[in-house]
Coordinates of C-alpha atoms and ligand atoms in Angstrom, one line a residue:
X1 CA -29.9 -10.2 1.6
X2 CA -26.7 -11.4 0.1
X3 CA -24.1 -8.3 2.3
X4 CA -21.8 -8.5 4.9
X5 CA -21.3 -5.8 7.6
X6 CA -18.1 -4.2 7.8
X7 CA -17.1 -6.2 10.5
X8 CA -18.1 -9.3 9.2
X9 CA -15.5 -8.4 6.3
X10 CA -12.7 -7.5 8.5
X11 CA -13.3 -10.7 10.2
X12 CA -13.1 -12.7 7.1
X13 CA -10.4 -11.0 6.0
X14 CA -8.5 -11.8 9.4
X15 CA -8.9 -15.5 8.7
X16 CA -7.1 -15.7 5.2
X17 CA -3.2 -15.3 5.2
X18 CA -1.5 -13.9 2.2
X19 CA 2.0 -13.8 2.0
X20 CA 2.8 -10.2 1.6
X21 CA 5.9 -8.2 1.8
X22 CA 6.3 -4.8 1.9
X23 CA 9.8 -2.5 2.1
X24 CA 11.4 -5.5 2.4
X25 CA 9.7 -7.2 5.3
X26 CA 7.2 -9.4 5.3
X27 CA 3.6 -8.2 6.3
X28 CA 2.0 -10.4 9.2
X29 CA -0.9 -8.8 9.0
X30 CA -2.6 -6.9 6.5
X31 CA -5.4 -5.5 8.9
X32 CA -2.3 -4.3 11.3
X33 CA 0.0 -2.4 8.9
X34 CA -0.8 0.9 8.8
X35 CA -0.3 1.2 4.8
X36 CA -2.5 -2.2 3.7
X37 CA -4.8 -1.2 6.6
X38 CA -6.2 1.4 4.1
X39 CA -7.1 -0.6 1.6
X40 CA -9.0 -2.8 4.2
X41 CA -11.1 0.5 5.2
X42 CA -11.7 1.6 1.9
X43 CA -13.3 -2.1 1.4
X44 CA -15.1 -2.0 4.2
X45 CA -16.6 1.2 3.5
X46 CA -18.2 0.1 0.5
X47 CA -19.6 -2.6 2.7
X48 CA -20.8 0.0 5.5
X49 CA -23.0 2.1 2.3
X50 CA -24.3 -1.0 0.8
X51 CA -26.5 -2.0 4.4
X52 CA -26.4 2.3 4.9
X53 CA -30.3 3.1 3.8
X54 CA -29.1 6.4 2.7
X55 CA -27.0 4.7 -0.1
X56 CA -27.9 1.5 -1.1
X57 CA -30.0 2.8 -3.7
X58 CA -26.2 2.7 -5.6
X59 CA -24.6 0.8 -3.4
X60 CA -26.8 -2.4 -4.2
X61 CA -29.1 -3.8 -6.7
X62 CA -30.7 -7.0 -7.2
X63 CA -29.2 -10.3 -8.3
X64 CA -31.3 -12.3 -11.2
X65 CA -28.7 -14.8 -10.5
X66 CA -29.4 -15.7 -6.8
X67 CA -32.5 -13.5 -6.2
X68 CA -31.2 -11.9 -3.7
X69 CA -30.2 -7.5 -3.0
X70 CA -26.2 -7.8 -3.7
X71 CA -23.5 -5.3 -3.3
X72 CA -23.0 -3.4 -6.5
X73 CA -19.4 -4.6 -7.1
X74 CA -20.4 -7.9 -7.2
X75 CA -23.5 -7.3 -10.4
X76 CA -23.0 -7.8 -14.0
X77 CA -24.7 -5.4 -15.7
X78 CA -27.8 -6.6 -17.3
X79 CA -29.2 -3.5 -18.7
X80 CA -29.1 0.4 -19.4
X81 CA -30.0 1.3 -15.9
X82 CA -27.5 -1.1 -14.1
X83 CA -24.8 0.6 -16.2
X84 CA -26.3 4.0 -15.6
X85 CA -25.9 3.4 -11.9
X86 CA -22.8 1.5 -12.2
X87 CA -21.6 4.9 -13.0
X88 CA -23.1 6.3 -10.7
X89 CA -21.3 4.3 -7.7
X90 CA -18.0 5.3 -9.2
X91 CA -18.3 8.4 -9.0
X92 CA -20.1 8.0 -5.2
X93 CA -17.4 5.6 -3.9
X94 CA -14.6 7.7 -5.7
X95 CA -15.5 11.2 -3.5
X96 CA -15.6 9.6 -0.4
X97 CA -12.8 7.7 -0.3
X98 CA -10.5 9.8 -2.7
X99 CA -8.7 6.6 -4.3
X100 CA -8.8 3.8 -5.5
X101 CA -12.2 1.9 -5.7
X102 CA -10.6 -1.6 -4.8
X103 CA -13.6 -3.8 -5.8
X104 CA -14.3 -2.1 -9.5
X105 CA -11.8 -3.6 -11.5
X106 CA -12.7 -7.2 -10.4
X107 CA -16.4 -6.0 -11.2
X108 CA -15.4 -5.0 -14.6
X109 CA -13.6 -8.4 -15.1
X110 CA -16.4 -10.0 -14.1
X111 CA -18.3 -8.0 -17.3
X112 CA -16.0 -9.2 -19.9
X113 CA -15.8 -12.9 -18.1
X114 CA -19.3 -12.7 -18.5
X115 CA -19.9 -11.9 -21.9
X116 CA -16.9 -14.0 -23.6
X117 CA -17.3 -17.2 -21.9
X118 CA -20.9 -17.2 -23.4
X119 CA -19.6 -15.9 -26.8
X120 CA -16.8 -19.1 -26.2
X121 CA -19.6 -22.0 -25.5
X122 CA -21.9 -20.1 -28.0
X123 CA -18.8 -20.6 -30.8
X124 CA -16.5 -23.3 -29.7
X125 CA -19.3 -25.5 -27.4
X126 CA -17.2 -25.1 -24.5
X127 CA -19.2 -25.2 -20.8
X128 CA -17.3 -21.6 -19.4
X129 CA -20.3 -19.4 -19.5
X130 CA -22.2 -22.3 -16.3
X131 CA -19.1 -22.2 -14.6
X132 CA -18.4 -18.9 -14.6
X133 CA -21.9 -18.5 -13.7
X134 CA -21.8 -20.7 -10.5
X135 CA -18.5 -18.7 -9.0
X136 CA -20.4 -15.3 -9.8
X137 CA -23.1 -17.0 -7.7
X138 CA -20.6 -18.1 -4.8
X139 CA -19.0 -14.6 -4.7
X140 CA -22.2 -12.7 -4.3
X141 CA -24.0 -14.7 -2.2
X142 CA -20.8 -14.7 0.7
X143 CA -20.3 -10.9 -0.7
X144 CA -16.4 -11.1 -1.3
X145 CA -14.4 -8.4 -2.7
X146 CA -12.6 -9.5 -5.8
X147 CA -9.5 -7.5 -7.5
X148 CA -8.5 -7.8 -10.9
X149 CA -5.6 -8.9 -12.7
X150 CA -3.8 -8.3 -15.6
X151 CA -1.1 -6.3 -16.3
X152 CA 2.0 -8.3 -16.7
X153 CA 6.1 -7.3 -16.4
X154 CA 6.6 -8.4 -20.1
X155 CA 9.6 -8.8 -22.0
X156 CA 11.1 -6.8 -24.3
X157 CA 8.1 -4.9 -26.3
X158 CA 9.6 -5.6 -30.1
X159 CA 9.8 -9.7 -29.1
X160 CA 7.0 -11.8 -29.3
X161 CA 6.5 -13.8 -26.1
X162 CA 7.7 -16.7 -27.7
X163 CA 11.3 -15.3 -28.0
X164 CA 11.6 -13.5 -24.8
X165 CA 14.4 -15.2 -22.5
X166 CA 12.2 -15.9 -19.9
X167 CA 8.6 -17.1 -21.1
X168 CA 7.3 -16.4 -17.6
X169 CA 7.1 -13.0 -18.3
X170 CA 3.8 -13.2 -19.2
X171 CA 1.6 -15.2 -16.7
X172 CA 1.7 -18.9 -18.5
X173 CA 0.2 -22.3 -18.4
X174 CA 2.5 -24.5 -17.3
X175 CA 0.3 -27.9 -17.4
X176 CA -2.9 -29.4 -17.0
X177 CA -3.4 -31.8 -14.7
X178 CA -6.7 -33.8 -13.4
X179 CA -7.6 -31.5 -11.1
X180 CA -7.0 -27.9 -12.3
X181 CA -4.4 -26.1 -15.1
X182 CA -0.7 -25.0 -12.7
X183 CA -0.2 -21.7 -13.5
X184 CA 3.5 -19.1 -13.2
X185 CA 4.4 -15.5 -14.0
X186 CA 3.2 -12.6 -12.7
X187 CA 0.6 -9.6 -12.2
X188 CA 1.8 -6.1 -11.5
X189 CA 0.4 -2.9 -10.2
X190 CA -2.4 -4.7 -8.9
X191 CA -4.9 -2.9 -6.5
X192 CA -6.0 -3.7 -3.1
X193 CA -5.1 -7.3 -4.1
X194 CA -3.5 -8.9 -0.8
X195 CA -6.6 -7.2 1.2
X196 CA -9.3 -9.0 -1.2
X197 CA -10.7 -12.1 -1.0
X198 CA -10.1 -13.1 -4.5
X199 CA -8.2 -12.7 -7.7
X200 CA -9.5 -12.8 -11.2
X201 CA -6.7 -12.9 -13.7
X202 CA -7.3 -12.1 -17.4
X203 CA -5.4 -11.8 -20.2
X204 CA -2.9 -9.0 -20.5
X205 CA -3.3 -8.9 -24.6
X206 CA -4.0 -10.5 -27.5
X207 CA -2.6 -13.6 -28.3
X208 CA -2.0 -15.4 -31.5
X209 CA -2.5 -19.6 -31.9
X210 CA 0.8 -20.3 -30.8
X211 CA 1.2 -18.5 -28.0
X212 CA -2.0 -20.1 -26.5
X213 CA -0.5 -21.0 -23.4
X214 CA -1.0 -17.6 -22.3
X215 CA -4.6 -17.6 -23.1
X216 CA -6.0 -18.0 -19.5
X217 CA -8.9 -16.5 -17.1
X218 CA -9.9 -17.6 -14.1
X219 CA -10.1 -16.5 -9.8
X220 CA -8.2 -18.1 -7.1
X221 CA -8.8 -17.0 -3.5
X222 CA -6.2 -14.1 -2.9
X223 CA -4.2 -16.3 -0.1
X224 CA -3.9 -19.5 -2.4
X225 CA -1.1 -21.4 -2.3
X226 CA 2.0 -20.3 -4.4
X227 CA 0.9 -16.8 -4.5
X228 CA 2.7 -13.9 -2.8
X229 CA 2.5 -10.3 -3.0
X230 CA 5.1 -7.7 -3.3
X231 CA 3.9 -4.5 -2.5
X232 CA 4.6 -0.9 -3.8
X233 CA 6.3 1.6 -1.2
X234 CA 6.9 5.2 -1.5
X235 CA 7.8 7.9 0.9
X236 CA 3.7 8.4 1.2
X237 CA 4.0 4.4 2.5
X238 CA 7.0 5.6 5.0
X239 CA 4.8 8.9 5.8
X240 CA 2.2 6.8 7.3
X241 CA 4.3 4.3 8.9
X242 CA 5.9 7.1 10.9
X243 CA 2.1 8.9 11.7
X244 CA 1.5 9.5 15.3
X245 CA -2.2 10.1 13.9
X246 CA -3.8 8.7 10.7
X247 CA -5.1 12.5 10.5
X248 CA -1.8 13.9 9.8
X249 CA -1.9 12.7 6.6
X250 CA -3.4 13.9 3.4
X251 CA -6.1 11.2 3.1
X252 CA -5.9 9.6 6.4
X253 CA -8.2 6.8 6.7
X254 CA -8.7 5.6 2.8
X255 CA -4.6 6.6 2.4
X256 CA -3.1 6.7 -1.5
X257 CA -4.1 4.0 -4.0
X258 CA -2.1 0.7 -3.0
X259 CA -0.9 -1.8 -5.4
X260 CA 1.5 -4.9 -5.7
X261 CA 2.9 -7.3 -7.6
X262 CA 1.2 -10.5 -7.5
X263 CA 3.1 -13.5 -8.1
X264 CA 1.8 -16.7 -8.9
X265 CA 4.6 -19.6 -8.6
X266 CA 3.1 -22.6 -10.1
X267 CA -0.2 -22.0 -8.6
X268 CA -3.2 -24.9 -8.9
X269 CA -6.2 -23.0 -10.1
X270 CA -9.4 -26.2 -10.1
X271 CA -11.4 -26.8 -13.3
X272 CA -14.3 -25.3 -11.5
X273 CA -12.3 -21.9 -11.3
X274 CA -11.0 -22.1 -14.7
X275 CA -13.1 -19.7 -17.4
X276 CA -10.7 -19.4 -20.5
X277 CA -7.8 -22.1 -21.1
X278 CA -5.8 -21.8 -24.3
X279 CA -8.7 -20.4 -26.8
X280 CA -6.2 -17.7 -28.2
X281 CA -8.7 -16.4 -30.5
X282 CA -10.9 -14.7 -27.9
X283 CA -8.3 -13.6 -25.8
X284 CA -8.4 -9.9 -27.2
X285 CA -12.1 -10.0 -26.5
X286 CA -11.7 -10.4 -22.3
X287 CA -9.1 -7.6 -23.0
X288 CA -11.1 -5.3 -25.0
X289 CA -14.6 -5.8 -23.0
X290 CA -12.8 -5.2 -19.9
X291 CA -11.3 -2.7 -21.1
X292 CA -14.2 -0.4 -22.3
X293 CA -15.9 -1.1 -18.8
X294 CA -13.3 -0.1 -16.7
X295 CA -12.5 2.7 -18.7
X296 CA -15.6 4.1 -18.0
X297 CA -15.3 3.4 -14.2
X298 CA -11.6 5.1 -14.3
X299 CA -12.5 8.0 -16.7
X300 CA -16.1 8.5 -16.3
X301 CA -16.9 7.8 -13.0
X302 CA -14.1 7.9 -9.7
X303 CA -12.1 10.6 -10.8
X304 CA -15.1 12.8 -11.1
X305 CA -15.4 12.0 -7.8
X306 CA -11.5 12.9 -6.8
X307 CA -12.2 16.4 -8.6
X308 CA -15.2 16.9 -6.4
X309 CA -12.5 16.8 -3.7
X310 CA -10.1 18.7 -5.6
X311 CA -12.5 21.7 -5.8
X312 CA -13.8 21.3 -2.8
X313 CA -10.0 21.5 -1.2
X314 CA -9.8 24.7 -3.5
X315 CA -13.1 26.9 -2.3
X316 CA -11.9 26.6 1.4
X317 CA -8.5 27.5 0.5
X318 CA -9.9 31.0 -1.2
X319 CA -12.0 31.3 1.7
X320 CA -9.6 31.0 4.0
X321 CA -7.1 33.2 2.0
X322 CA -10.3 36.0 1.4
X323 CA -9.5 35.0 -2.7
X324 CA -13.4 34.9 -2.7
X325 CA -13.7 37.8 -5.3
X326 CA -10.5 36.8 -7.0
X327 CA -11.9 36.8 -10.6
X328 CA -8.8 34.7 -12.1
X329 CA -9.8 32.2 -9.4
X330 CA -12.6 32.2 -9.7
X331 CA -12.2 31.2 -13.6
X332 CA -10.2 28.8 -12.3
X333 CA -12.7 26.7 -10.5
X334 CA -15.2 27.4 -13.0
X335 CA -13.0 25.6 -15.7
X336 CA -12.3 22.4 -12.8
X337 CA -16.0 22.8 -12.9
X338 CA -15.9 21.9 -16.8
X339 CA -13.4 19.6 -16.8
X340 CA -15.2 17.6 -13.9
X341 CA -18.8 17.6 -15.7
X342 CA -17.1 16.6 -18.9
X343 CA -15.7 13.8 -17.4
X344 CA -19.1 13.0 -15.9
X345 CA -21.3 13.4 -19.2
X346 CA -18.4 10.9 -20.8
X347 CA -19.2 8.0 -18.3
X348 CA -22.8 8.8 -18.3
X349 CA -22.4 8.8 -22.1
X350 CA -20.2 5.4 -22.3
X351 CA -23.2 3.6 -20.1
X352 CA -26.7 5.6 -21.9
X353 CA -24.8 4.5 -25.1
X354 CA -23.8 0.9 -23.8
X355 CA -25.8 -2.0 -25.3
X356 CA -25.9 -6.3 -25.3
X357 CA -22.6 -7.4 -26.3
X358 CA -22.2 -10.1 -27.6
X359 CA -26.6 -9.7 -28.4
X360 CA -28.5 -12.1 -26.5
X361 CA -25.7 -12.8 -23.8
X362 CA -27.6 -10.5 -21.5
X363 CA -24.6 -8.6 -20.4
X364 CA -24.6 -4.8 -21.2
X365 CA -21.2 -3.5 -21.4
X366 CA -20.9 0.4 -22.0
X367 CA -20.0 1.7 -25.7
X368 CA -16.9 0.7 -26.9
X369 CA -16.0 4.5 -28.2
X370 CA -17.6 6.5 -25.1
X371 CA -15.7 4.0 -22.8
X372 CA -12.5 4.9 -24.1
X373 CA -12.7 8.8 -24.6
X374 CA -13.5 8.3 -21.3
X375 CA -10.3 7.5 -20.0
X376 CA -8.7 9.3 -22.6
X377 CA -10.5 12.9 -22.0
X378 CA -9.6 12.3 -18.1
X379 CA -6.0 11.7 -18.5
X380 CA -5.5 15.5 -19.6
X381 CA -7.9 16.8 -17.5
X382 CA -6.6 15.5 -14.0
X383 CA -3.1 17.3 -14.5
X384 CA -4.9 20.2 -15.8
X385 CA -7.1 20.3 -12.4
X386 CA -4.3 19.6 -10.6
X387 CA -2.2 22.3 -11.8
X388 CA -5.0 24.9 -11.3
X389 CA -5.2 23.3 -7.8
X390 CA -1.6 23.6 -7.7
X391 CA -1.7 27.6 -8.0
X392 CA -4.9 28.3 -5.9
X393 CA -3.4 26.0 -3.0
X394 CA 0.0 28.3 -3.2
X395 CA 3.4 27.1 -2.2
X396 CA 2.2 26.0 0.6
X397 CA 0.9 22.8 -0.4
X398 CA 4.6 21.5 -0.6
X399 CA 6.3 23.5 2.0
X400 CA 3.6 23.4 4.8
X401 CA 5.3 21.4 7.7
X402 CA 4.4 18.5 9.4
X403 CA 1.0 18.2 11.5
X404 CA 2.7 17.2 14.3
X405 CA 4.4 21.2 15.0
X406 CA 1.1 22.0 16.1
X407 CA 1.8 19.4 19.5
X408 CA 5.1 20.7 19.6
X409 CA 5.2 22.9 22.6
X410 CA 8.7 24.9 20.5
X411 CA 6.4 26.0 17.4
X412 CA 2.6 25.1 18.0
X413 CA 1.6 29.0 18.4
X414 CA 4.4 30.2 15.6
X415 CA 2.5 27.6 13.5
X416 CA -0.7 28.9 14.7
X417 CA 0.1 32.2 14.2
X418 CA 1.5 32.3 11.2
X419 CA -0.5 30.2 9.2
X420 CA -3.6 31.1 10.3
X421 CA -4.2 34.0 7.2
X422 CA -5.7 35.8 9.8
X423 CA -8.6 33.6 8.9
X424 CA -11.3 33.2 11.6
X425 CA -10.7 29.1 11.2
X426 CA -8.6 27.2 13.4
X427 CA -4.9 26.7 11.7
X428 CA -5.2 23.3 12.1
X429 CA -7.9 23.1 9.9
X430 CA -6.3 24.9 7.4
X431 CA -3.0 23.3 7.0
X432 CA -4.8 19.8 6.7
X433 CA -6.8 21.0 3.8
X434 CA -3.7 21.9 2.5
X435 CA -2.0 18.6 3.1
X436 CA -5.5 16.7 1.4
X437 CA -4.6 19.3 -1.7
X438 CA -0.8 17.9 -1.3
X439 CA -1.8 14.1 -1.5
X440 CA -3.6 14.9 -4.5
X441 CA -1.5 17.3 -6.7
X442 CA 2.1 16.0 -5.5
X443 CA 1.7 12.6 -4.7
X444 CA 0.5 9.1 -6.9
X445 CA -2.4 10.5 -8.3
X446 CA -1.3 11.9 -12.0
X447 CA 0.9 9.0 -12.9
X448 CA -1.9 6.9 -11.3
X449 CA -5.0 8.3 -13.5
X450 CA -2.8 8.4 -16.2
X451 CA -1.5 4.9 -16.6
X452 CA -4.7 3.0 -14.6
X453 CA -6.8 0.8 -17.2
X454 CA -4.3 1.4 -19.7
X455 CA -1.7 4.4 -20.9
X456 CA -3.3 6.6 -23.3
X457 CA -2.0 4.7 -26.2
X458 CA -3.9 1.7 -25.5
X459 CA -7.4 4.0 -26.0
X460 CA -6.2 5.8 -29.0
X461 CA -5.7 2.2 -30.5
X462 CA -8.7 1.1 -29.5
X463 CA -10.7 4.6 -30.9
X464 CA -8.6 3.8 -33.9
X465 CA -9.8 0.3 -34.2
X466 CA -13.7 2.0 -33.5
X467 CA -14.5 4.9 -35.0
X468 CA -15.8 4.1 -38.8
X469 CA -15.5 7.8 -40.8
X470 CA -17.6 6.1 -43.1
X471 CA -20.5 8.0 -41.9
X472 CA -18.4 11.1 -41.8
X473 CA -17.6 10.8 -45.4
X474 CA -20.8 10.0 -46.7
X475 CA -22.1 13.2 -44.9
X476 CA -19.5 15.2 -47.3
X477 CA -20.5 13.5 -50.3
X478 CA -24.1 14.0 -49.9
X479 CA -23.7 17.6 -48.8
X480 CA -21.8 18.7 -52.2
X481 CA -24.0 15.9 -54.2
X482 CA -20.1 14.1 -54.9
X483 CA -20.7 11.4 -57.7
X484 CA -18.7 8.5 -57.9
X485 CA -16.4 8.8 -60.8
X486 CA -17.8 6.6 -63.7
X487 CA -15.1 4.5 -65.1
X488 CA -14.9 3.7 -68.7
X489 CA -13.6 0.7 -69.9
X490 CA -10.5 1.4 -72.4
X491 CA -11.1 -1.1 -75.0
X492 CA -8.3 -2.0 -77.2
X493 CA -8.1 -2.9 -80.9
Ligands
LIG501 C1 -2.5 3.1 -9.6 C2 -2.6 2.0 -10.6 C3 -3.5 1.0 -10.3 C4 -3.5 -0.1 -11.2 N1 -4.4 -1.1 -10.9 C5 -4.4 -2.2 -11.8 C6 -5.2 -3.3 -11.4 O1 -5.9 -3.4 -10.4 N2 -5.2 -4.4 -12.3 C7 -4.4 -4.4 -13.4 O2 -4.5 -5.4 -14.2 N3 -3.6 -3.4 -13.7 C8 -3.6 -2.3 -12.9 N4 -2.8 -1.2 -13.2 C9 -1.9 -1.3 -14.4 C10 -2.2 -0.4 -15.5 O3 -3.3 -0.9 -16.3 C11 -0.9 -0.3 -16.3 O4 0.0 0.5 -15.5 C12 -1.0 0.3 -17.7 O5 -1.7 -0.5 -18.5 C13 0.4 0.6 -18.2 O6 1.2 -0.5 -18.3 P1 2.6 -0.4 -17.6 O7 2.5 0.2 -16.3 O8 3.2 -1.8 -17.7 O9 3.4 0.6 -18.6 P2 4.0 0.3 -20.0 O10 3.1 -0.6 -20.8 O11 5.4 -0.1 -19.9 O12 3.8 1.7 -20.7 C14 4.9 2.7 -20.7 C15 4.9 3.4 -22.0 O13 5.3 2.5 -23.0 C16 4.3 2.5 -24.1 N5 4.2 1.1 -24.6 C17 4.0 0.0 -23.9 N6 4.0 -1.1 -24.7 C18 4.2 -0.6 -25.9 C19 4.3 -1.3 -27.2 N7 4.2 -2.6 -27.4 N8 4.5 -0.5 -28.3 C20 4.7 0.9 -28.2 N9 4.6 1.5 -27.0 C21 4.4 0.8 -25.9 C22 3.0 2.9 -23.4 O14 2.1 3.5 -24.4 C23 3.6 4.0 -22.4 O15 3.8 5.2 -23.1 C24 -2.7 -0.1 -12.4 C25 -1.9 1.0 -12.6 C26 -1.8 2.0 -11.7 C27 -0.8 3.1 -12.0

């Protein structure tokens, strides 16, 4: 079996050193800090449910490539089923640690690395697909967690790269050299990054011929040289710093989803690490195969796991508040309920609907359409759950006062007392379900859901680009038996 234990990850982990920097400081370690510490537990958990019999029925699967049980976030997809329970591990890994699931959006690159470097050598006789091949191998058989990267700063949207001031806006080649290409620019809002053991950076967009120098894919081990990480900080971050106890806090062990800028500064990537290098015309195609995969994960699949802690957060609040016959409430939840299922049925959808792509490749990527209503159908439903949260949690999930009263000799039995709701549960219990409802509804998470794998924009182009209303049409025509208008020809004497 190709899996680590937990500890064997933290251990690895402890031997790499990433420059990261955080609120201005740099990070010495990112096991120590209390805010990149929780994107090292939430890693490690998915390492603890892959070897955890209860779970490894999603958690792992089996590797055609090394013949050998590998962790889930680590598999290409190589059929229905695999994408089918692909989902299914979003949406597990998403309720338990309510946030980010670190090691989905390198699996997701890996999808569309997978399919376009075979659609690369199939067309252009290039030899990505092997190499590509042999790294997948390396990272599941030492079971590493991998981030993904490709957002970029950009210049000014109405310029083409070429004219922007500073070309390293996008991440760039800037040469090629015996042993590897040297890249510089930048990835931002990247998760979990500086707590992985490796990067794989794809294109940001499209790009046309002469802008092939920012054509590039390919995975560098997350402490490589020239690479440093600039963390986001927020007053969540500054909450936790200043924690006497993790579980004061709204999510206290997995914390809120943790990004950073990535910046590569003439970094050596080797040949052997290199999977796409200046072929513009397929650049769009990493882009749009990653894109339907991990819309599927973000839309389909972890945030119907955040709303299953949502609602849950909402039923002990009307229990504890005796709301339990409260019918508006009630109706309340019942439409979270909705919204939640119909996110679900539109990631099932994206992966029962998925298919070969490109045919004979042997990857199975979800449907292009389904993927993207996906993401697009969850974007409005978090802030609606949210706000309905919002009103059954009461004021109180912004007001409520710091966990730490209830040690304060001065106000631990006002506290007690008069938050209790003269509920038969202790208060303590009460004000930290209310502080899970506040991390949710007035922290990261709407901005978060809403901009993750791509603002909604980027789906309704791509629906755009999809949907063919030919079918629609035709439907019309042969339902009022429309003829086509017969043209005569005007003939003139
Ligand atoms: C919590 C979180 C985690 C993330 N994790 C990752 C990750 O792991 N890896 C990764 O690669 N990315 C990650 N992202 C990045 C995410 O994909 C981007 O935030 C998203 O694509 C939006 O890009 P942006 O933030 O640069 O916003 P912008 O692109 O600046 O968008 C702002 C607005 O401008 C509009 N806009 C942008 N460009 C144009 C244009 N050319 N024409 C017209 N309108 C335009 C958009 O539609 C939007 O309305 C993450 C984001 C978040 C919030």
């Amino acid at each position: 079996m190709a899996l680590m234990t937990p500890e064997e990850f933290e251990k690895s982990l402890g031997r790499m050193r990433p420059k990261v920097f955080m609120n201005g400081k740099r990070v010495e370690s990112v096991l120590s800090n209390p805010n990149t510490r929780t994107v090292v537990e939430s890693n490690k958990a998915s390492y603890a449910w892959a070897l955890d019999p209860r779970y490894s029925d999603i958690m792992t699967c089996h590797s055609p490539l090394i013949d050998e049980t590998v962790n889930r976030y680590t598999h290409v997809s190589g059929s229905i089923e695999d994408l089918v329970k692909k989902a299914e591990a979003g949406t597990f890994t998403g309720e338990r640690l309510g946030t980010c699931i670190y090691r989905c959006v390198g699996d997701d690159s890996f999808h569309a690395l997978a399919a376009t470097t075979w659609e690369m050598d199939r067309d252009l006789g290039t030899e990505y697909h092997p190499r590509f091949i042999e790294y997948l191998k390396m990272v599941q058989r030492n079971d590493l967690s991998v981030a993904g990267a490709l957002t970029e700063p950009r210049g000014s949207r109405q310029k083409r790269a070429l004219d922007w001031p500073d070309p390293f806006l996008s991440l760039k080649l800037v040469d090629k050299t015996k042993d590897g290409i040297i890249v510089r620019g930048a990835k931002i809002n990247i998760s979990g990054a500086f707590a992985s053991h490796e990067l794989v950076v794809l294109p940001q967009s499209a790009h046309p011929e002469d802008e092939k120098d920012y054509a590039l894919a390919f995975a560098v081990p997350a402490d490589a040289q020239g690479i440093t990480y600039v963390c986001q900080y927020s007053p969540y971050s500054a909450e936790r710093e200043l924690a006497d106890d993790v579980y004061e806090l709204g999510n206290p062990v997995f914390g809120q989803r943790e990004t950073s800028m990535v910046i590569f500064d003439n970094v050596l990537v080797p040949w052997e690490r290199v999977f796409h290098c200046g072929e513009s015309r397929y650049a769009l195609s990493f882009v749009s195969r990653f894109a339907r995969t991990h819309r599927m994960t973000c839309g389909g699949t972890c945030k119907v796991g955040f709303m299953n802690q949502i609602i849950g957060a909402c039923k002990l609040i009307q229990e504890y508040k005796g709301l339990d016959k409260a019918a508006h409430i009630n109706d309340q939840i019942t439409e979270m309920v909705v919204l939640r299922e119909t996110g679900r049925a539109c990631g099932l959808a994206a992966a029962r609907l998925g298919g070969e792509d490109p045919p004979g490749s042997g990857v199975f990527l979800p449907d292009e359409l389904m993927g993207n209503v996906s993401k697009l159908n969850v974007c409005n439903a978090f802030w609606r759950t949210m706000a309905l949260a919002g009103d059954i949690g009461g004021g109180l999930v912004v007001t409520m006062p710091s966990l730490k009263e209830l040690k304060n000799p001065e106000t631990k039995d006002y506290v007690e007392e008069f938050f209790s709701f003269g509920s038969d549960q202790p208060t303590e219990n009460i004000l930290k379900v209310h502080k899970l409802l506040q991390h949710w509804t007035a922290g990261q998470h709407g901005v978060a859901t809403w901009h993750g794998a791509g603002p909604v924009m980027a789906q309704k182009i791509m629906i755009q680009r999809v949907a063919n209303f030919d079918h629609e049409k035709q439907l019309v025509k042969d339902t009022l038996n429309l003829k086509d208008k017969e043209v005569k020809k005007i003939e003139i004497k």
